[in-house]
């Protein structure tokens, strides 16, 4: 079955450590996105990528970094510079840049203590 | 910045009743979409309505769009316990052409009482 896989589902880290969240898709989608969701809040865009080897900052990119070396993969690194990293992180993809709908993974819940 | 705002924030109804959620947004859009999120899971796309459409149906879902008022509504008819979830509206700004992702509201948490 085609879809988006995020791993791990739960991640615990100590403050000051960088952590990388995985996102893999086998939908052959060109565009991929990272969103952050805080309790009772909507989704906020962190980074997005329309093609391989290219990505753009979203609304809340500070303290995060991404790479897009392969079409299928769009990992997100939460760096120690991110002030409030504890959140639910959602990866999504779409078939192209003429956006129709997003396909989401099931998220990674990151807790930093 | 968040574009859409859903109303109400939470809604609790009896199974079998209809549920209506509203969404307001600020800038001109290409299309508006509704998504559903079960607790602790990713979002699932429900329906998309283009800016030149006024109403769209999909099964028990009915979506309306009023671009003059910058608002949309989602109606779920004959609700079921399995409809319990959070519902989000999302827009792609006309200026961006959708390439820079969707902007989501804060969602309506719907609870269907059996």
CSV table of C-alpha atoms in Angstrom, one decimal:
chain,number,residue,atom,x,y,z
A,1,UNK,CA,0.0,0.0,0.0
A,2,UNK,CA,1.2,3.5,-0.8
A,3,UNK,CA,1.6,5.9,2.0
A,4,UNK,CA,3.8,8.0,4.3
A,5,UNK,CA,5.8,6.5,7.1
A,6,UNK,CA,7.0,8.5,10.0
A,7,UNK,CA,9.3,7.0,12.6
A,8,UNK,CA,9.6,6.7,15.4
A,9,UNK,CA,6.0,7.2,16.7
A,10,UNK,CA,7.4,8.5,20.1
A,11,UNK,CA,10.7,10.1,20.7
A,12,UNK,CA,12.2,11.3,24.0
A,13,UNK,CA,15.3,13.5,24.1
A,14,UNK,CA,17.2,15.5,26.6
A,15,UNK,CA,17.4,19.2,26.2
A,16,UNK,CA,20.4,20.3,24.2
A,17,UNK,CA,20.4,17.3,21.9
A,18,UNK,CA,19.6,17.4,18.2
A,19,UNK,CA,17.1,14.8,17.0
A,20,UNK,CA,16.1,13.7,13.5
A,21,UNK,CA,12.6,12.6,12.6
A,22,UNK,CA,12.2,10.3,9.6
A,23,UNK,CA,9.6,10.7,6.8
A,24,UNK,CA,9.4,8.3,3.9
A,25,UNK,CA,6.8,8.2,1.1
A,26,UNK,CA,6.2,5.7,-1.6
A,27,UNK,CA,3.5,7.7,-3.4
A,28,UNK,CA,5.9,9.1,-5.9
A,29,UNK,CA,4.8,12.6,-4.8
A,30,UNK,CA,7.0,15.6,-5.7
A,31,UNK,CA,6.2,17.8,-2.8
A,32,UNK,CA,6.8,17.1,0.9
A,33,UNK,CA,6.0,19.1,4.0
A,34,UNK,CA,6.7,19.2,7.7
A,35,UNK,CA,4.1,20.6,10.1
A,36,UNK,CA,4.1,21.1,13.9
A,37,UNK,CA,1.0,20.6,16.0
A,38,UNK,CA,0.7,21.8,19.6
A,39,UNK,CA,-2.2,20.8,21.9
A,40,UNK,CA,-5.5,22.4,20.8
A,41,UNK,CA,-3.8,24.1,18.0
A,42,UNK,CA,-3.8,23.9,14.2
A,43,UNK,CA,-0.8,22.9,12.1
A,44,UNK,CA,2.0,25.2,11.5
A,45,UNK,CA,4.3,24.8,8.5
A,46,UNK,CA,8.0,24.3,9.3
A,47,UNK,CA,9.6,23.5,5.9
A,48,UNK,CA,8.5,22.3,2.6
A,49,UNK,CA,10.2,20.9,-0.5
A,50,UNK,CA,8.8,20.9,-4.0
A,51,UNK,CA,11.6,18.9,-5.7
A,52,UNK,CA,14.7,17.0,-4.8
A,53,UNK,CA,17.6,19.1,-3.5
A,54,UNK,CA,15.4,22.1,-2.9
A,55,UNK,CA,13.4,23.2,0.1
A,56,UNK,CA,11.9,26.3,1.5
A,57,UNK,CA,11.3,27.7,5.0
A,58,UNK,CA,7.7,27.8,6.3
A,59,UNK,CA,6.3,29.9,9.0
A,60,UNK,CA,8.3,28.5,11.9
A,61,UNK,CA,11.6,27.3,10.5
A,62,UNK,CA,13.8,28.6,13.3
A,63,UNK,CA,15.6,25.8,15.2
A,64,UNK,CA,14.8,23.2,12.5
A,65,UNK,CA,16.7,21.9,9.4
A,66,UNK,CA,15.8,19.5,6.6
A,67,UNK,CA,17.3,17.8,3.6
A,68,UNK,CA,15.8,16.4,0.4
A,69,UNK,CA,18.4,14.1,-1.1
A,70,UNK,CA,15.9,11.6,-2.4
A,71,UNK,CA,12.3,12.0,-3.7
A,72,UNK,CA,11.1,9.6,-1.2
A,73,UNK,CA,12.7,11.0,1.9
A,74,UNK,CA,12.4,14.3,3.8
A,75,UNK,CA,14.0,14.1,7.3
A,76,UNK,CA,13.5,16.8,9.8
A,77,UNK,CA,16.2,17.7,12.4
A,78,UNK,CA,15.1,19.5,15.5
A,79,UNK,CA,18.2,21.3,16.8
A,80,UNK,CA,19.1,22.5,20.2
A,81,UNK,CA,18.3,26.0,19.0
A,82,UNK,CA,14.5,25.2,18.9
A,83,UNK,CA,13.2,26.8,22.1
A,84,UNK,CA,10.1,24.6,22.6
A,85,UNK,CA,10.7,21.4,20.7
A,86,UNK,CA,8.1,19.2,22.5
A,87,UNK,CA,5.2,18.8,20.0
A,88,UNK,CA,3.5,16.5,17.6
A,89,UNK,CA,5.3,16.5,14.2
A,90,UNK,CA,3.5,15.6,11.0
A,91,UNK,CA,5.0,15.0,7.6
A,92,UNK,CA,2.8,15.3,4.5
A,93,UNK,CA,3.2,15.0,0.7
A,94,UNK,CA,1.3,16.1,-2.3
A,95,UNK,CA,1.3,15.0,-5.9
A,96,UNK,CA,2.7,18.3,-7.2
A,97,UNK,CA,3.0,22.0,-6.5
A,98,UNK,CA,-0.4,22.6,-7.9
A,99,UNK,CA,-1.7,21.5,-4.5
A,100,UNK,CA,-4.8,19.4,-4.4
A,101,UNK,CA,-4.7,17.6,-1.2
A,102,UNK,CA,-2.1,16.5,1.4
A,103,UNK,CA,-1.4,12.9,2.4
A,104,UNK,CA,-0.2,12.7,6.0
A,105,UNK,CA,1.9,10.3,8.0
A,106,UNK,CA,0.7,9.3,11.5
A,107,UNK,CA,3.1,11.7,13.2
A,108,UNK,CA,6.0,11.6,15.6
A,109,UNK,CA,5.4,12.8,19.2
A,110,UNK,CA,8.6,14.4,20.4
A,111,UNK,CA,9.2,15.0,24.1
A,112,UNK,CA,12.2,17.0,25.2
A,113,UNK,CA,13.0,17.2,28.9
B,1,UNK,CA,0.1,33.0,10.3
B,2,UNK,CA,-3.0,31.0,10.6
B,3,UNK,CA,-5.5,31.6,7.9
B,4,UNK,CA,-8.6,29.6,8.9
B,5,UNK,CA,-10.5,29.7,12.1
B,6,UNK,CA,-13.0,27.0,12.9
B,7,UNK,CA,-16.1,27.5,15.0
B,8,UNK,CA,-17.1,26.1,17.4
B,9,UNK,CA,-14.0,24.9,19.1
B,10,UNK,CA,-15.8,21.9,20.4
B,11,UNK,CA,-19.2,20.3,19.6
B,12,UNK,CA,-21.0,17.4,21.3
B,13,UNK,CA,-24.1,15.9,19.7
B,14,UNK,CA,-26.1,12.7,19.8
B,15,UNK,CA,-25.6,10.0,17.3
B,16,UNK,CA,-27.9,10.4,14.4
B,17,UNK,CA,-28.0,14.2,14.6
B,18,UNK,CA,-26.3,16.5,12.1
B,19,UNK,CA,-23.1,18.3,12.9
B,20,UNK,CA,-22.2,21.6,11.4
B,21,UNK,CA,-18.8,23.3,11.6
B,22,UNK,CA,-17.8,26.6,10.3
B,23,UNK,CA,-14.5,28.1,9.0
B,24,UNK,CA,-13.5,31.6,8.3
B,25,UNK,CA,-10.4,32.8,6.5
B,26,UNK,CA,-8.7,36.1,5.8
B,27,UNK,CA,-7.2,36.2,2.3
B,28,UNK,CA,-8.3,35.2,-1.2
B,29,UNK,CA,-7.9,31.5,-1.8
B,30,UNK,CA,-7.6,29.0,-4.6
B,31,UNK,CA,-9.4,26.3,-2.8
B,32,UNK,CA,-10.5,25.2,0.7
B,33,UNK,CA,-10.2,21.8,2.1
B,34,UNK,CA,-11.5,19.9,5.1
B,35,UNK,CA,-9.4,17.3,7.0
B,36,UNK,CA,-10.2,15.0,9.8
B,37,UNK,CA,-7.8,13.9,12.6
B,38,UNK,CA,-8.4,11.1,15.0
B,39,UNK,CA,-6.7,11.4,18.3
B,40,UNK,CA,-2.9,10.9,18.0
B,41,UNK,CA,-3.0,10.3,14.3
B,42,UNK,CA,-2.3,12.1,11.1
B,43,UNK,CA,-4.8,14.1,9.1
B,44,UNK,CA,-7.0,12.6,6.5
B,45,UNK,CA,-8.3,14.6,3.6
B,46,UNK,CA,-12.1,14.7,3.4
B,47,UNK,CA,-13.1,17.1,0.7
B,48,UNK,CA,-11.9,20.0,-1.4
B,49,UNK,CA,-14.0,22.9,-2.8
B,50,UNK,CA,-12.6,25.3,-5.3
B,51,UNK,CA,-13.0,29.0,-5.1
B,52,UNK,CA,-15.5,29.0,-8.0
B,53,UNK,CA,-17.7,26.4,-6.4
B,54,UNK,CA,-20.4,27.1,-3.9
B,55,UNK,CA,-21.4,23.6,-2.6
B,56,UNK,CA,-20.0,20.1,-2.8
B,57,UNK,CA,-21.2,16.8,-1.5
B,58,UNK,CA,-19.3,13.6,-0.7
B,59,UNK,CA,-21.3,10.8,1.0
B,60,UNK,CA,-22.6,12.2,4.3
B,61,UNK,CA,-20.5,15.4,3.9
B,62,UNK,CA,-21.7,18.6,2.5
B,63,UNK,CA,-19.4,21.6,2.2
B,64,UNK,CA,-20.4,25.2,1.3
B,65,UNK,CA,-18.1,28.1,0.4
B,66,UNK,CA,-19.0,31.7,0.4
B,67,UNK,CA,-16.0,33.7,-0.9
B,68,UNK,CA,-17.7,37.0,-0.4
B,69,UNK,CA,-17.9,36.3,3.4
B,70,UNK,CA,-14.6,34.3,3.3
B,71,UNK,CA,-16.3,31.4,5.1
B,72,UNK,CA,-17.1,27.7,4.7
B,73,UNK,CA,-19.2,25.2,6.5
B,74,UNK,CA,-18.9,21.4,6.8
B,75,UNK,CA,-22.1,19.5,7.5
B,76,UNK,CA,-21.9,15.8,8.6
B,77,UNK,CA,-25.4,14.3,8.3
B,78,UNK,CA,-26.6,11.3,10.3
B,79,UNK,CA,-23.6,11.3,12.6
B,80,UNK,CA,-22.0,8.1,13.9
B,81,UNK,CA,-19.8,7.5,16.9
B,82,UNK,CA,-17.0,6.9,14.5
B,83,UNK,CA,-17.2,10.5,13.4
B,84,UNK,CA,-15.7,11.6,16.7
B,85,UNK,CA,-12.6,13.4,15.7
B,86,UNK,CA,-11.1,16.9,15.2
B,87,UNK,CA,-12.0,18.6,11.9
B,88,UNK,CA,-9.7,21.2,10.3
B,89,UNK,CA,-10.2,23.6,7.4
B,90,UNK,CA,-7.2,24.4,5.3
B,91,UNK,CA,-6.6,26.9,2.6
B,92,UNK,CA,-4.0,27.7,0.0
B,93,UNK,CA,-3.5,31.3,-0.6
B,94,UNK,CA,-4.2,32.6,-4.1
B,95,UNK,CA,-0.9,34.4,-4.1
B,96,UNK,CA,1.1,31.4,-3.3
B,97,UNK,CA,-0.6,29.1,-5.8
B,98,UNK,CA,-0.6,26.3,-3.3
B,99,UNK,CA,3.1,25.5,-3.8
B,100,UNK,CA,4.0,26.7,-0.3
B,101,UNK,CA,1.6,24.4,1.6
B,102,UNK,CA,-1.8,24.7,3.2
B,103,UNK,CA,-2.7,26.9,6.1
B,104,UNK,CA,-4.7,25.2,8.8
B,105,UNK,CA,-7.2,26.5,11.4
B,106,UNK,CA,-7.2,25.3,15.0
B,107,UNK,CA,-9.9,22.8,14.4
B,108,UNK,CA,-13.3,21.8,15.8
B,109,UNK,CA,-13.3,18.8,18.2
B,110,UNK,CA,-16.5,16.8,17.5
B,111,UNK,CA,-17.8,14.3,19.9
B,112,UNK,CA,-20.7,12.0,18.9
B,113,UNK,CA,-22.5,10.6,22.0
B,114,UNK,CA,-23.8,7.1,21.4
